[in-house]
């Protein structure tokens, strides 16, 4: 049997993954593109994927597992032709840590006014901001999964007044956990900053629209570290221009790379990151892949399976 490593990435990045995977899984046979030959295709047992081309996993009759190297699987799930075998996503401890760092930087910078101080410097202004304690600054984290849960707890340890919102009930030390639609509007209305770490699904697409942005506290900020399509970009620009929101820190966009000339590039109240809030760290992620492969072969439960019907 063989393992297929398939994705849309530069050769150098693929080769780095391949060498780490080979070291973690010695003795395996690897294919680097979907085989055209039916004999070879019948040998493929597991597909390890990073944004593969739609349809590229078809015609693998003995495929038993698709293991994504990325945490978000929204694009994979849009591929209607994807074989109906178990799909596992990446949950990488190093990625969780990186996401917590990015969220902490964004929240701390908003709380202490550091983005505004950068603007003041460019304008040659010496103006000292009012200093609030972390406990006086309310943060709402949307999504309390692997990433959101870690982010909420990291912020709570720093002393922020952290609430979290998820679909089902959650319990996290130091975090006021809320769930369900009824809790959403009051939570949005209280927060000084909202950090989005929801997965992109049918229910969460366009989550930040004119209605939900109007439900946020006037002058609050939005930090989007999840997916661009969570936000109706034109509605966010309107909210920023009107002063309803003070600032948006955006790592993800509807179209990536963010197109030249997009208003976000030059908007004084927008801080842009090039989708780098948290990357899969191949050095730790290969262990996750290897563990799932061993579980598959031993008939043990697989880790981090996606529930296709709910979209994450
Ligand atoms: P996860 O472990 O699956 O957690 C998802 C969380 O969102 C869960 O708490 C879930 O609630 C909640 N949720 C889902 N649908 C909801 C809804 N309709 N209403 C309320 N809550 C809902 O996902 P994760 O690993 O934390 O990743 C989150 C997302 O981060 C990924 O899907 C990806 O889009 C994004 N991401 C971004 C980067 C980056 O660099 N910017 C890197 C990696 C991932 P339950 O707990 O009740 O199920």
mmCIF file of C-alpha atoms and ligand atoms in Angstrom:
data_model
loop_
_atom_site.group_PDB
_atom_site.id
_atom_site.type_symbol
_atom_site.label_atom_id
_atom_site.label_comp_id
_atom_site.label_asym_id
_atom_site.label_seq_id
_atom_site.Cartn_x
_atom_site.Cartn_y
_atom_site.Cartn_z
ATOM 1 C CA UNK A 1 0.000 0.000 0.000
ATOM 2 C CA UNK A 2 1.143 3.564 -0.543
ATOM 3 C CA UNK A 3 0.631 7.059 0.847
ATOM 4 C CA UNK A 4 -0.257 9.959 -1.428
ATOM 5 C CA UNK A 5 1.064 13.425 -0.544
ATOM 6 C CA UNK A 6 -0.940 15.880 -2.602
ATOM 7 C CA UNK A 7 -1.339 19.629 -2.497
ATOM 8 C CA UNK A 8 -0.939 22.979 -4.123
ATOM 9 C CA UNK A 9 2.315 24.297 -2.711
ATOM 10 C CA UNK A 10 5.838 25.193 -3.817
ATOM 11 C CA UNK A 11 8.065 22.149 -4.463
ATOM 12 C CA UNK A 12 10.448 23.205 -1.684
ATOM 13 C CA UNK A 13 7.626 23.209 0.883
ATOM 14 C CA UNK A 14 6.382 19.824 -0.322
ATOM 15 C CA UNK A 15 9.910 18.394 -0.148
ATOM 16 C CA UNK A 16 10.309 19.607 3.434
ATOM 17 C CA UNK A 17 7.070 17.848 4.409
ATOM 18 C CA UNK A 18 8.116 14.708 2.545
ATOM 19 C CA UNK A 19 11.452 14.424 4.280
ATOM 20 C CA UNK A 20 9.881 14.917 7.733
ATOM 21 C CA UNK A 21 7.081 12.455 6.911
ATOM 22 C CA UNK A 22 9.610 9.884 5.656
ATOM 23 C CA UNK A 23 11.529 10.193 8.919
ATOM 24 C CA UNK A 24 8.347 9.836 11.005
ATOM 25 C CA UNK A 25 6.975 6.963 8.898
ATOM 26 C CA UNK A 26 9.943 4.880 7.735
ATOM 27 C CA UNK A 27 9.399 2.136 5.174
ATOM 28 C CA UNK A 28 6.320 3.673 3.526
ATOM 29 C CA UNK A 29 5.913 4.079 -0.233
ATOM 30 C CA UNK A 30 5.084 7.658 -1.221
ATOM 31 C CA UNK A 31 3.379 9.091 -4.298
ATOM 32 C CA UNK A 32 3.620 12.821 -4.965
ATOM 33 C CA UNK A 33 0.771 13.223 -7.411
ATOM 34 C CA UNK A 34 -2.510 11.373 -7.945
ATOM 35 C CA UNK A 35 -1.593 8.314 -10.023
ATOM 36 C CA UNK A 36 -2.946 8.014 -13.574
ATOM 37 C CA UNK A 37 -2.266 4.294 -13.640
ATOM 38 C CA UNK A 38 -5.188 2.250 -12.145
ATOM 39 C CA UNK A 39 -2.792 -0.298 -10.606
ATOM 40 C CA UNK A 40 -0.939 2.420 -8.681
ATOM 41 C CA UNK A 41 -4.218 4.141 -7.769
ATOM 42 C CA UNK A 42 -5.489 0.915 -6.189
ATOM 43 C CA UNK A 43 -2.439 0.911 -3.900
ATOM 44 C CA UNK A 44 -3.210 4.293 -2.289
ATOM 45 C CA UNK A 45 -4.412 3.774 1.283
ATOM 46 C CA UNK A 46 -4.132 7.296 2.753
ATOM 47 C CA UNK A 47 -4.095 10.747 1.107
ATOM 48 C CA UNK A 48 -2.220 13.431 3.050
ATOM 49 C CA UNK A 49 -3.360 16.695 1.578
ATOM 50 C CA UNK A 50 -2.762 20.449 1.553
ATOM 51 C CA UNK A 51 -5.404 22.147 -0.584
ATOM 52 C CA UNK A 52 -5.457 19.445 -3.277
ATOM 53 C CA UNK A 53 -7.055 20.229 -6.621
ATOM 54 C CA UNK A 54 -10.817 19.497 -6.585
ATOM 55 C CA UNK A 55 -11.462 16.013 -7.960
ATOM 56 C CA UNK A 56 -7.851 14.897 -7.488
ATOM 57 C CA UNK A 57 -8.761 12.249 -4.870
ATOM 58 C CA UNK A 58 -11.236 10.487 -7.119
ATOM 59 C CA UNK A 59 -10.451 7.088 -8.548
ATOM 60 C CA UNK A 60 -8.573 5.829 -5.483
ATOM 61 C CA UNK A 61 -10.679 2.699 -4.859
ATOM 62 C CA UNK A 62 -8.892 1.570 -1.689
ATOM 63 C CA UNK A 63 -8.538 4.971 -0.006
ATOM 64 C CA UNK A 64 -9.259 4.673 3.751
ATOM 65 C CA UNK A 65 -8.380 8.122 5.151
ATOM 66 C CA UNK A 66 -7.861 11.707 4.004
ATOM 67 C CA UNK A 67 -5.560 13.546 6.406
ATOM 68 C CA UNK A 68 -5.451 17.322 5.942
ATOM 69 C CA UNK A 69 -2.237 19.118 6.842
ATOM 70 C CA UNK A 70 -4.204 22.331 7.448
ATOM 71 C CA UNK A 71 -6.576 23.013 10.371
ATOM 72 C CA UNK A 72 -9.378 24.571 8.322
ATOM 73 C CA UNK A 73 -11.163 22.171 5.979
ATOM 74 C CA UNK A 74 -13.766 24.517 4.478
ATOM 75 C CA UNK A 75 -12.165 24.437 1.011
ATOM 76 C CA UNK A 76 -11.811 20.644 1.084
ATOM 77 C CA UNK A 77 -15.471 20.249 2.017
ATOM 78 C CA UNK A 78 -16.523 22.411 -0.943
ATOM 79 C CA UNK A 79 -15.193 19.653 -3.237
ATOM 80 C CA UNK A 80 -18.377 17.673 -3.903
ATOM 81 C CA UNK A 81 -16.331 14.907 -5.519
ATOM 82 C CA UNK A 82 -14.278 14.129 -2.411
ATOM 83 C CA UNK A 83 -14.509 10.409 -1.553
ATOM 84 C CA UNK A 84 -16.713 9.613 1.459
ATOM 85 C CA UNK A 85 -13.903 8.191 3.607
ATOM 86 C CA UNK A 86 -12.958 9.576 7.051
ATOM 87 C CA UNK A 87 -11.444 13.068 6.832
ATOM 88 C CA UNK A 88 -9.100 14.202 9.612
ATOM 89 C CA UNK A 89 -7.869 17.769 10.008
ATOM 90 C CA UNK A 90 -4.637 19.045 11.509
ATOM 91 C CA UNK A 91 -4.526 19.863 15.189
ATOM 92 C CA UNK A 92 -0.970 20.957 15.859
ATOM 93 C CA UNK A 93 0.149 22.118 19.315
ATOM 94 C CA UNK A 94 2.716 24.491 17.769
ATOM 95 C CA UNK A 95 -0.030 26.090 15.643
ATOM 96 C CA UNK A 96 -2.230 26.583 18.722
ATOM 97 C CA UNK A 97 0.664 28.320 20.453
ATOM 98 C CA UNK A 98 1.335 30.570 17.446
ATOM 99 C CA UNK A 99 -2.349 31.529 17.272
ATOM 100 C CA UNK A 100 -2.353 32.427 20.970
ATOM 101 C CA UNK A 101 0.682 34.681 20.364
ATOM 102 C CA UNK A 102 -0.993 36.490 17.461
ATOM 103 C CA UNK A 103 -4.243 36.984 19.382
ATOM 104 C CA UNK A 104 -2.366 38.247 22.438
ATOM 105 C CA UNK A 105 -0.393 40.746 20.316
ATOM 106 C CA UNK A 106 -3.603 42.020 18.690
ATOM 107 C CA UNK A 107 -5.598 42.283 21.930
ATOM 108 C CA UNK A 108 -2.732 43.862 23.869
ATOM 109 C CA UNK A 109 -2.081 46.372 21.063
ATOM 110 C CA UNK A 110 -5.766 47.339 20.974
ATOM 111 C CA UNK A 111 -6.107 47.517 24.752
ATOM 112 C CA UNK A 112 -3.006 49.727 25.177
ATOM 113 C CA UNK A 113 -3.676 51.777 22.033
ATOM 114 C CA UNK A 114 -0.386 50.802 20.401
ATOM 115 C CA UNK A 115 -1.836 50.860 16.857
ATOM 116 C CA UNK A 116 -3.009 54.439 17.459
ATOM 117 C CA UNK A 117 0.417 55.371 18.840
ATOM 118 C CA UNK A 118 2.007 54.212 15.563
ATOM 119 C CA UNK A 119 -0.330 56.573 13.718
ATOM 120 C CA UNK A 120 0.556 59.361 16.152
ATOM 121 C CA UNK A 121 4.243 58.815 15.465
ATOM 122 C CA UNK A 122 3.682 59.167 11.724
ATOM 123 C CA UNK A 123 1.811 62.402 12.443
ATOM 124 C CA UNK A 124 4.550 63.659 14.798
ATOM 125 C CA UNK A 125 2.114 63.790 17.731
ATOM 126 C CA UNK A 126 3.064 63.388 21.409
ATOM 127 C CA UNK A 127 -0.168 62.425 23.151
ATOM 128 C CA UNK A 128 -0.305 59.990 26.080
ATOM 129 C CA UNK A 129 -3.241 57.555 26.041
ATOM 130 C CA UNK A 130 -5.406 56.621 28.998
ATOM 131 C CA UNK A 131 -4.137 53.403 30.598
ATOM 132 C CA UNK A 132 -6.737 50.764 31.417
ATOM 133 C CA UNK A 133 -6.098 47.597 33.373
ATOM 134 C CA UNK A 134 -6.450 44.300 31.473
ATOM 135 C CA UNK A 135 -9.352 43.349 33.752
ATOM 136 C CA UNK A 136 -11.196 46.461 32.523
ATOM 137 C CA UNK A 137 -10.934 45.291 28.930
ATOM 138 C CA UNK A 138 -13.566 42.804 27.768
ATOM 139 C CA UNK A 139 -12.583 40.286 25.129
ATOM 140 C CA UNK A 140 -15.024 37.968 23.361
ATOM 141 C CA UNK A 141 -13.583 34.916 21.597
ATOM 142 C CA UNK A 142 -15.913 33.363 19.022
ATOM 143 C CA UNK A 143 -15.252 29.632 18.691
ATOM 144 C CA UNK A 144 -13.775 27.747 21.644
ATOM 145 C CA UNK A 145 -12.199 24.838 19.802
ATOM 146 C CA UNK A 146 -8.525 23.962 19.554
ATOM 147 C CA UNK A 147 -7.480 27.490 18.587
ATOM 148 C CA UNK A 148 -10.180 29.636 20.191
ATOM 149 C CA UNK A 149 -9.985 27.703 23.455
ATOM 150 C CA UNK A 150 -6.233 28.189 23.667
ATOM 151 C CA UNK A 151 -6.565 31.878 22.763
ATOM 152 C CA UNK A 152 -9.280 32.480 25.392
ATOM 153 C CA UNK A 153 -7.228 30.845 28.117
ATOM 154 C CA UNK A 154 -4.039 32.701 27.161
ATOM 155 C CA UNK A 155 -5.893 36.026 27.343
ATOM 156 C CA UNK A 156 -7.512 35.078 30.653
ATOM 157 C CA UNK A 157 -4.086 34.297 32.145
ATOM 158 C CA UNK A 158 -3.009 37.827 31.127
ATOM 159 C CA UNK A 159 -5.853 39.208 33.216
ATOM 160 C CA UNK A 160 -8.344 40.150 30.489
ATOM 161 C CA UNK A 161 -12.066 39.791 31.167
ATOM 162 C CA UNK A 162 -12.614 36.987 28.655
ATOM 163 C CA UNK A 163 -15.901 35.569 27.400
ATOM 164 C CA UNK A 164 -16.179 32.820 24.849
ATOM 165 C CA UNK A 165 -18.953 31.702 22.552
ATOM 166 C CA UNK A 166 -19.454 28.321 20.927
ATOM 167 C CA UNK A 167 -22.200 26.051 19.655
ATOM 168 C CA UNK A 168 -22.230 23.590 22.548
ATOM 169 C CA UNK A 169 -21.537 24.301 26.215
ATOM 170 C CA UNK A 170 -17.851 24.672 27.026
ATOM 171 C CA UNK A 171 -15.914 25.011 30.262
ATOM 172 C CA UNK A 172 -12.561 26.809 30.358
ATOM 173 C CA UNK A 173 -10.796 28.073 33.460
ATOM 174 C CA UNK A 174 -11.063 31.867 33.733
ATOM 175 C CA UNK A 175 -13.395 32.190 30.726
ATOM 176 C CA UNK A 176 -17.093 33.081 30.865
ATOM 177 C CA UNK A 177 -18.340 30.482 28.349
ATOM 178 C CA UNK A 178 -21.581 31.218 26.513
ATOM 179 C CA UNK A 179 -23.354 29.210 23.869
ATOM 180 C CA UNK A 180 -26.236 29.435 21.443
ATOM 181 C CA UNK A 181 -27.804 32.249 19.427
ATOM 182 C CA UNK A 182 -29.568 33.894 22.381
ATOM 183 C CA UNK A 183 -26.233 34.592 24.086
ATOM 184 C CA UNK A 184 -24.586 36.102 21.024
ATOM 185 C CA UNK A 185 -26.005 39.630 20.838
ATOM 186 C CA UNK A 186 -25.467 40.407 24.555
ATOM 187 C CA UNK A 187 -21.919 39.047 24.294
ATOM 188 C CA UNK A 188 -21.188 41.175 21.206
ATOM 189 C CA UNK A 189 -22.646 44.244 22.905
ATOM 190 C CA UNK A 190 -20.337 43.914 25.934
ATOM 191 C CA UNK A 191 -17.001 43.270 24.247
ATOM 192 C CA UNK A 192 -14.276 45.861 23.649
ATOM 193 C CA UNK A 193 -12.689 43.464 21.198
ATOM 194 C CA UNK A 194 -14.069 40.413 19.416
ATOM 195 C CA UNK A 195 -11.620 37.729 18.271
ATOM 196 C CA UNK A 196 -13.021 35.422 15.606
ATOM 197 C CA UNK A 197 -11.903 31.782 15.574
ATOM 198 C CA UNK A 198 -14.996 30.107 14.167
ATOM 199 C CA UNK A 199 -14.664 27.586 11.351
ATOM 200 C CA UNK A 200 -16.142 28.648 8.004
ATOM 201 C CA UNK A 201 -19.430 26.778 7.517
ATOM 202 C CA UNK A 202 -22.837 27.463 5.988
ATOM 203 C CA UNK A 203 -23.887 28.888 9.366
ATOM 204 C CA UNK A 204 -20.861 31.134 9.899
ATOM 205 C CA UNK A 205 -20.343 32.548 6.392
ATOM 206 C CA UNK A 206 -20.961 36.351 6.411
ATOM 207 C CA UNK A 207 -21.176 36.176 10.221
ATOM 208 C CA UNK A 208 -19.969 39.781 10.502
ATOM 209 C CA UNK A 209 -22.519 41.699 8.475
ATOM 210 C CA UNK A 210 -24.317 45.028 8.932
ATOM 211 C CA UNK A 211 -26.593 43.509 11.617
ATOM 212 C CA UNK A 212 -23.967 41.812 13.775
ATOM 213 C CA UNK A 213 -21.503 44.708 13.404
ATOM 214 C CA UNK A 214 -24.259 47.072 14.592
ATOM 215 C CA UNK A 215 -24.810 44.760 17.589
ATOM 216 C CA UNK A 216 -21.196 45.273 18.706
ATOM 217 C CA UNK A 217 -20.363 47.906 21.304
ATOM 218 C CA UNK A 218 -19.752 51.275 19.635
ATOM 219 C CA UNK A 219 -16.015 51.825 19.233
ATOM 220 C CA UNK A 220 -15.115 48.142 19.713
ATOM 221 C CA UNK A 221 -12.559 46.349 17.528
ATOM 222 C CA UNK A 222 -12.639 43.153 15.508
ATOM 223 C CA UNK A 223 -9.773 40.672 15.141
ATOM 224 C CA UNK A 224 -10.381 38.109 12.405
ATOM 225 C CA UNK A 225 -7.951 35.185 12.531
ATOM 226 C CA UNK A 226 -10.255 32.551 11.013
ATOM 227 C CA UNK A 227 -11.502 32.970 7.425
ATOM 228 C CA UNK A 228 -12.124 35.992 5.209
ATOM 229 C CA UNK A 229 -15.624 34.894 4.225
ATOM 230 C CA UNK A 230 -16.768 35.296 7.837
ATOM 231 C CA UNK A 231 -16.917 39.022 7.079
ATOM 232 C CA UNK A 232 -18.965 40.994 4.563
ATOM 233 C CA UNK A 233 -16.051 43.264 3.705
ATOM 234 C CA UNK A 234 -18.168 46.198 2.470
ATOM 235 C CA UNK A 235 -20.190 46.125 5.732
ATOM 236 C CA UNK A 236 -16.990 46.162 7.786
ATOM 237 C CA UNK A 237 -15.708 49.190 5.843
ATOM 238 C CA UNK A 238 -18.998 50.987 6.500
ATOM 239 C CA UNK A 239 -18.755 50.190 10.229
ATOM 240 C CA UNK A 240 -15.157 51.471 10.370
ATOM 241 C CA UNK A 241 -15.952 54.628 8.394
ATOM 242 C CA UNK A 242 -18.907 55.476 10.636
ATOM 243 C CA UNK A 243 -16.950 54.929 13.862
ATOM 244 C CA UNK A 244 -19.135 51.992 14.898
ATOM 245 C CA UNK A 245 -15.885 50.011 14.994
ATOM 246 C CA UNK A 246 -12.530 51.535 15.989
ATOM 247 C CA UNK A 247 -10.229 49.089 14.274
ATOM 248 C CA UNK A 248 -10.050 45.771 12.470
ATOM 249 C CA UNK A 249 -7.043 43.475 12.628
ATOM 250 C CA UNK A 250 -7.398 41.100 9.691
ATOM 251 C CA UNK A 251 -5.292 38.044 8.899
ATOM 252 C CA UNK A 252 -7.669 36.494 6.356
ATOM 253 C CA UNK A 253 -9.611 37.845 3.393
ATOM 254 C CA UNK A 254 -12.294 36.845 0.925
ATOM 255 C CA UNK A 255 -9.650 36.939 -1.841
ATOM 256 C CA UNK A 256 -6.071 36.040 -0.946
ATOM 257 C CA UNK A 257 -3.593 37.501 -1.545
ATOM 258 C CA UNK A 258 -5.546 40.685 -0.782
ATOM 259 C CA UNK A 259 -5.941 42.298 -4.245
ATOM 260 C CA UNK A 260 -4.024 45.460 -5.165
ATOM 261 C CA UNK A 261 -6.174 48.513 -4.675
ATOM 262 C CA UNK A 262 -8.445 46.905 -2.057
ATOM 263 C CA UNK A 263 -9.571 49.610 0.418
ATOM 264 C CA UNK A 264 -8.275 47.575 3.360
ATOM 265 C CA UNK A 265 -4.674 48.207 2.217
ATOM 266 C CA UNK A 266 -4.811 51.921 2.918
ATOM 267 C CA UNK A 267 -7.629 52.201 5.465
ATOM 268 C CA UNK A 268 -6.219 53.945 8.555
ATOM 269 C CA UNK A 269 -8.256 51.732 10.882
ATOM 270 C CA UNK A 270 -7.261 48.390 9.336
ATOM 271 C CA UNK A 271 -4.191 46.354 10.271
ATOM 272 C CA UNK A 272 -3.372 43.634 7.763
ATOM 273 C CA UNK A 273 -1.512 40.369 8.248
ATOM 274 C CA UNK A 274 -0.853 38.121 5.214
ATOM 275 C CA UNK A 275 -2.643 34.993 6.533
ATOM 276 C CA UNK A 276 0.169 34.173 8.929
ATOM 277 C CA UNK A 277 -1.588 34.171 12.319
ATOM 278 C CA UNK A 278 -0.702 30.507 12.808
ATOM 279 C CA UNK A 279 0.853 28.151 10.338
ATOM 280 C CA UNK A 280 1.025 24.386 10.580
ATOM 281 C CA UNK A 281 4.476 23.557 11.912
ATOM 282 C CA UNK A 282 5.602 20.541 9.886
ATOM 283 C CA UNK A 283 8.046 19.527 12.629
ATOM 284 C CA UNK A 284 5.251 18.820 15.118
ATOM 285 C CA UNK A 285 2.472 18.102 12.616
ATOM 286 C CA UNK A 286 4.117 14.981 11.158
ATOM 287 C CA UNK A 287 3.728 13.292 14.554
ATOM 288 C CA UNK A 288 -0.033 13.921 14.342
ATOM 289 C CA UNK A 289 -0.132 12.350 10.862
ATOM 290 C CA UNK A 290 1.941 9.362 11.967
ATOM 291 C CA UNK A 291 -0.278 8.740 14.994
ATOM 292 C CA UNK A 292 -3.413 8.712 12.864
ATOM 293 C CA UNK A 293 -1.867 6.365 10.331
ATOM 294 C CA UNK A 294 -0.856 3.939 13.080
ATOM 295 C CA UNK A 295 -4.367 4.159 14.593
ATOM 296 C CA UNK A 296 -5.916 3.413 11.192
ATOM 297 C CA UNK A 297 -3.801 0.317 10.710
ATOM 298 C CA UNK A 298 -4.379 -0.881 14.277
ATOM 299 C CA UNK A 299 -8.139 -0.382 13.979
ATOM 300 C CA UNK A 300 -8.068 2.223 16.778
ATOM 301 C CA UNK A 301 -10.164 5.443 16.822
ATOM 302 C CA UNK A 302 -8.841 8.176 14.524
ATOM 303 C CA UNK A 303 -8.032 11.627 15.914
ATOM 304 C CA UNK A 304 -9.462 15.004 14.829
ATOM 305 C CA UNK A 305 -12.104 13.684 12.466
ATOM 306 C CA UNK A 306 -14.217 16.250 10.651
ATOM 307 C CA UNK A 307 -17.976 15.891 10.921
ATOM 308 C CA UNK A 308 -18.889 16.614 7.334
ATOM 309 C CA UNK A 309 -22.574 17.288 8.012
ATOM 310 C CA UNK A 310 -21.760 20.165 10.398
ATOM 311 C CA UNK A 311 -18.893 21.443 8.212
ATOM 312 C CA UNK A 312 -15.984 21.329 10.677
HETATM 313 P P1 LIG B 1 -12.369 23.697 16.039
HETATM 314 O O1 LIG B 1 -11.480 23.041 17.030
HETATM 315 O O2 LIG B 1 -13.196 22.852 15.150
HETATM 316 O O3 LIG B 1 -13.319 24.688 16.864
HETATM 317 C C1 LIG B 1 -14.389 25.353 16.277
HETATM 318 C C2 LIG B 1 -15.150 26.101 17.371
HETATM 319 O O4 LIG B 1 -16.168 26.910 16.747
HETATM 320 C C3 LIG B 1 -15.872 25.165 18.341
HETATM 321 O O5 LIG B 1 -15.862 25.738 19.628
HETATM 322 C C4 LIG B 1 -17.296 25.155 17.784
HETATM 323 O O6 LIG B 1 -18.302 24.905 18.737
HETATM 324 C C5 LIG B 1 -17.427 26.578 17.313
HETATM 325 N N1 LIG B 1 -18.497 26.708 16.303
HETATM 326 C C6 LIG B 1 -18.582 26.113 15.096
HETATM 327 N N2 LIG B 1 -19.721 26.482 14.463
HETATM 328 C C7 LIG B 1 -20.357 27.321 15.297
HETATM 329 C C8 LIG B 1 -21.576 28.029 15.218
HETATM 330 N N3 LIG B 1 -22.372 27.937 14.140
HETATM 331 N N4 LIG B 1 -21.932 28.796 16.268
HETATM 332 C C9 LIG B 1 -21.156 28.887 17.373
HETATM 333 N N5 LIG B 1 -19.972 28.234 17.510
HETATM 334 C C10 LIG B 1 -19.578 27.465 16.477
HETATM 335 O O7 LIG B 1 -11.524 24.674 15.091
HETATM 336 P P2 LIG B 1 -10.083 25.303 15.363
HETATM 337 O O8 LIG B 1 -9.005 24.288 15.194
HETATM 338 O O9 LIG B 1 -10.137 26.053 16.643
HETATM 339 O O10 LIG B 1 -9.955 26.303 14.110
HETATM 340 C C11 LIG B 1 -10.875 27.357 13.894
HETATM 341 C C12 LIG B 1 -10.623 27.979 12.542
HETATM 342 O O11 LIG B 1 -9.413 28.753 12.558
HETATM 343 C C13 LIG B 1 -10.349 27.002 11.388
HETATM 344 O O12 LIG B 1 -11.546 26.429 10.909
HETATM 345 C C14 LIG B 1 -9.689 27.897 10.366
HETATM 346 O O13 LIG B 1 -10.685 28.498 9.575
HETATM 347 C C15 LIG B 1 -9.020 28.967 11.207
HETATM 348 N N6 LIG B 1 -7.549 28.937 11.136
HETATM 349 C C16 LIG B 1 -6.888 30.074 10.795
HETATM 350 C C17 LIG B 1 -5.513 30.084 10.748
HETATM 351 C C18 LIG B 1 -4.766 31.340 10.408
HETATM 352 O O14 LIG B 1 -3.547 31.324 10.288
HETATM 353 N N7 LIG B 1 -5.421 32.467 10.275
HETATM 354 C C19 LIG B 1 -4.783 28.928 11.063
HETATM 355 C C20 LIG B 1 -5.485 27.779 11.392
HETATM 356 C C21 LIG B 1 -6.867 27.782 11.436
HETATM 357 P P3 LIG B 1 -18.458 23.456 19.433
HETATM 358 O O15 LIG B 1 -17.287 23.341 20.356
HETATM 359 O O16 LIG B 1 -19.727 23.552 20.146
HETATM 360 O O17 LIG B 1 -18.400 22.450 18.318
#
